XYZ file of C-alpha atoms in Angstrom:
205
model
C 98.828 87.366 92.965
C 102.290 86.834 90.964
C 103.607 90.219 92.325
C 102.828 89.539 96.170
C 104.183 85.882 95.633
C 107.374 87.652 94.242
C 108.075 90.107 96.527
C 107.738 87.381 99.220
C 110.117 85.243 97.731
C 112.524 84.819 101.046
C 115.202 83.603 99.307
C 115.994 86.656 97.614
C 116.497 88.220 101.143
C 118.203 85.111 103.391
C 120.661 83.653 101.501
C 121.798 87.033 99.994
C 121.294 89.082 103.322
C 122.905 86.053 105.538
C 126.298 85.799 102.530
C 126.443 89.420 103.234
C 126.143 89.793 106.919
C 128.937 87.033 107.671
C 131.503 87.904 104.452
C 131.102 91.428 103.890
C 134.208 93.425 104.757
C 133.054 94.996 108.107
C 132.836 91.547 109.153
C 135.312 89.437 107.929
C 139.001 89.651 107.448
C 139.270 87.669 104.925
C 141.491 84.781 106.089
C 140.688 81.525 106.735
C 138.334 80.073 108.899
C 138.953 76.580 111.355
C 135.708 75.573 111.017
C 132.697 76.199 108.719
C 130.447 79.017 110.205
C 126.819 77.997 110.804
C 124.356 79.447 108.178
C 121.542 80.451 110.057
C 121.706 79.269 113.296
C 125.103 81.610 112.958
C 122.769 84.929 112.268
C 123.237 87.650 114.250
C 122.486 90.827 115.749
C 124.739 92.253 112.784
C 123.203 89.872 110.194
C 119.505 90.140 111.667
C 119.778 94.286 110.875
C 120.926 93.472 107.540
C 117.707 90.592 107.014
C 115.630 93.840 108.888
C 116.607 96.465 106.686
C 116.195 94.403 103.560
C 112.639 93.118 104.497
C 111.511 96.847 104.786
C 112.685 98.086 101.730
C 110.407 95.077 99.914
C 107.896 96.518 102.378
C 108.474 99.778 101.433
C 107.867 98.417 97.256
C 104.952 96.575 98.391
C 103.214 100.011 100.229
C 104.121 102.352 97.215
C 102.695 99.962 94.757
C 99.231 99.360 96.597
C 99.452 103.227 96.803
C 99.306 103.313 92.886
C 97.534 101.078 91.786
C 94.103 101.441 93.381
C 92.246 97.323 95.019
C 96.036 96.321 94.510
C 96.394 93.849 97.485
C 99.766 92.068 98.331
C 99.033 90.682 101.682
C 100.916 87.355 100.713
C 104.173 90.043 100.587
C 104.727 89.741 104.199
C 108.091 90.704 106.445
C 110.575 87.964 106.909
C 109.716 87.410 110.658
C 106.200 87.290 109.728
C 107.205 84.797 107.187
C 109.207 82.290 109.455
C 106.088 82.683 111.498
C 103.617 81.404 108.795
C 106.199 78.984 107.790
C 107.351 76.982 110.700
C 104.989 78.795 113.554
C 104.983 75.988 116.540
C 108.363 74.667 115.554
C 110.885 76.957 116.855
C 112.049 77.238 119.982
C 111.876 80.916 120.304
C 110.146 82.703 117.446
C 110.040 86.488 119.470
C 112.610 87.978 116.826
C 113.726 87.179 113.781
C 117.236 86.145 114.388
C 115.415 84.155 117.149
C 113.275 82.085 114.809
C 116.538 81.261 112.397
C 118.620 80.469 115.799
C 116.381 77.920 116.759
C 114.890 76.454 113.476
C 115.265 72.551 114.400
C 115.073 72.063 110.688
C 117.857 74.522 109.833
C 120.511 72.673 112.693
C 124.108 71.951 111.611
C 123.389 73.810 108.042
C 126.682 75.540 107.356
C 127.750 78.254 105.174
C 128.989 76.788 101.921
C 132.591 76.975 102.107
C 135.919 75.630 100.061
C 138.724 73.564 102.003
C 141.752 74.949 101.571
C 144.488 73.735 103.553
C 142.784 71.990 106.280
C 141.015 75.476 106.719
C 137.795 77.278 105.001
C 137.441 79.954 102.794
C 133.640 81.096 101.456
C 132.544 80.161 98.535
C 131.456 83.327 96.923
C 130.212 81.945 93.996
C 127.272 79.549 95.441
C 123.860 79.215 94.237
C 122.689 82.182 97.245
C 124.473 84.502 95.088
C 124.859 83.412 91.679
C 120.825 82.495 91.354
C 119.061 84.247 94.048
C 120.608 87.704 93.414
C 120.018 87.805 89.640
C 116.409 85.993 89.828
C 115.198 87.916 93.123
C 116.768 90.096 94.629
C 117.368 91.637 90.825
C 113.223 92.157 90.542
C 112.790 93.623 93.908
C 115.870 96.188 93.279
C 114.551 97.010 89.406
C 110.987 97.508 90.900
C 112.494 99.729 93.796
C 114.136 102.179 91.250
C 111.017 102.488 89.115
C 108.794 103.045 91.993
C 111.295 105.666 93.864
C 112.197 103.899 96.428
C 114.806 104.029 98.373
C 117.030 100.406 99.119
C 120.245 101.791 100.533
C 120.467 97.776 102.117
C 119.950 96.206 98.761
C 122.365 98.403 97.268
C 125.032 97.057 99.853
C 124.043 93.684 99.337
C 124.040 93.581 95.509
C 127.138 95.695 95.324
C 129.058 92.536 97.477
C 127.507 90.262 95.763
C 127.692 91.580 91.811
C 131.582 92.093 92.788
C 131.575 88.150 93.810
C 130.011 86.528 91.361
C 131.350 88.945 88.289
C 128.168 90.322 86.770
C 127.888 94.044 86.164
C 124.353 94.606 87.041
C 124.011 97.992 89.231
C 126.300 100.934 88.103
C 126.094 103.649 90.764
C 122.952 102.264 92.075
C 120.892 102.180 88.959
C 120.097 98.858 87.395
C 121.207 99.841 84.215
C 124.751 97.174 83.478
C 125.956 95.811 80.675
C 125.029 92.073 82.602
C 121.663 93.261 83.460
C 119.594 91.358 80.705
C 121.352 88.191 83.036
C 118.546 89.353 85.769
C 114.898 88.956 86.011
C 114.585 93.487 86.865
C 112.561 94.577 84.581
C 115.160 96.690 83.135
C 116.085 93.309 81.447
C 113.191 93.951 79.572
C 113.578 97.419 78.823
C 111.099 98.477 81.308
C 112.181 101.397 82.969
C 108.840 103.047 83.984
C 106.146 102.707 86.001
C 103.157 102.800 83.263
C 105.646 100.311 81.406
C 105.542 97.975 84.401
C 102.141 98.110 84.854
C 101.237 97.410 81.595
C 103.632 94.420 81.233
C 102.242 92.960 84.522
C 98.657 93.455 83.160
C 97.468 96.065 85.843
């Protein structure tokens, strides 16, 4: 259905999760870089807790709304790993974690973080398409549904916090989706829906 096929949407996870766990400030010192870091052959143990943490919390939405609305089935909301596993299953290398299956993705090879040259060096570019579209369009719903369900998304919070500071939209205001850039989103606070009967009636459940 619509909802499982949102909440599965990967790209609200990856490119966010992967911006975050290379450019966020525990991990970078913000100076230049020689060369362009690898995008997802790059991921690791660091950025693989971040992908981890993020694909449980959409787990965590998917379990609490089966829970309350009874025959509700979102099977097609799966984990990331899961996903990479549906998605290219026989073409990685090693597909036993999910840093594993990004690491060795023959299709993902060479792909690079997108990055300015400055200098003969490389900076991020913090205002790409993994944070200016797939934070407002996805990772937006999954955080709007979160809040109206009660759950907890201490990750997503990180994640959106970096990324709303980058890409200068106001969306979450200590952690509730409730900014004055929200209606810029696709939470369903940009629709004024701030409940859960008001969800479920505007999804038609």
């Amino acid at each position: 259905n619509n909802l499982g096929i949102s909440l599965r949407n990967p790209g609200a996870q990856i490119h966010p999760g992967v911006m975050y766990g290379r450019w966020c400030s525990e991990k970078w010192d913000g100076q230049p870089l020689a060369e362009k870091p690898l995008f997802y052959q790059g991921v690791d143990e660091f950025t693989e807790g971040v992908l981890t943490e993020l694909t449980n919390e959409v787990q965590a939405i998917k379990s609490k709304m089966e829970e309350v609305v009874p025959g509700l089935d979102l099977k097609d909301a799966c984990t990331l790993h899961q996903w990479y596993l549906d998605c290219y299953g026989g073409q990685m290398t090693d597909d036993s974690t999910l840093k594993s299956c990004m690491n060795t993705n023959p299709g993902y090879r060479g792909l690079t973080h997108p990055c300015k040259e400055e200098d003969g060096k490389f900076m991020p570019d913090l205002k790409y398409r993994y944070l200016t579209e797939d934070v407002p369009t996805g990772m937006c719903f999954n955080k709007g549904l979160g809040e109206i369900l009660g759950v907890p998304m201490p990750m997503t919070d990180k994640v959106l916090a970096f990324a709303q500071e980058h890409i200068g939209l106001s969306i979450m205001v200590d952690g509730k989706m409730c900014g004055p850039d929200i209606g810029k989103t696709r939470a369903p606070q940009a629709l004024g829906i701030s409940t859960l009967d008001g969800f479920l009636k505007a999804a038609g459940m």
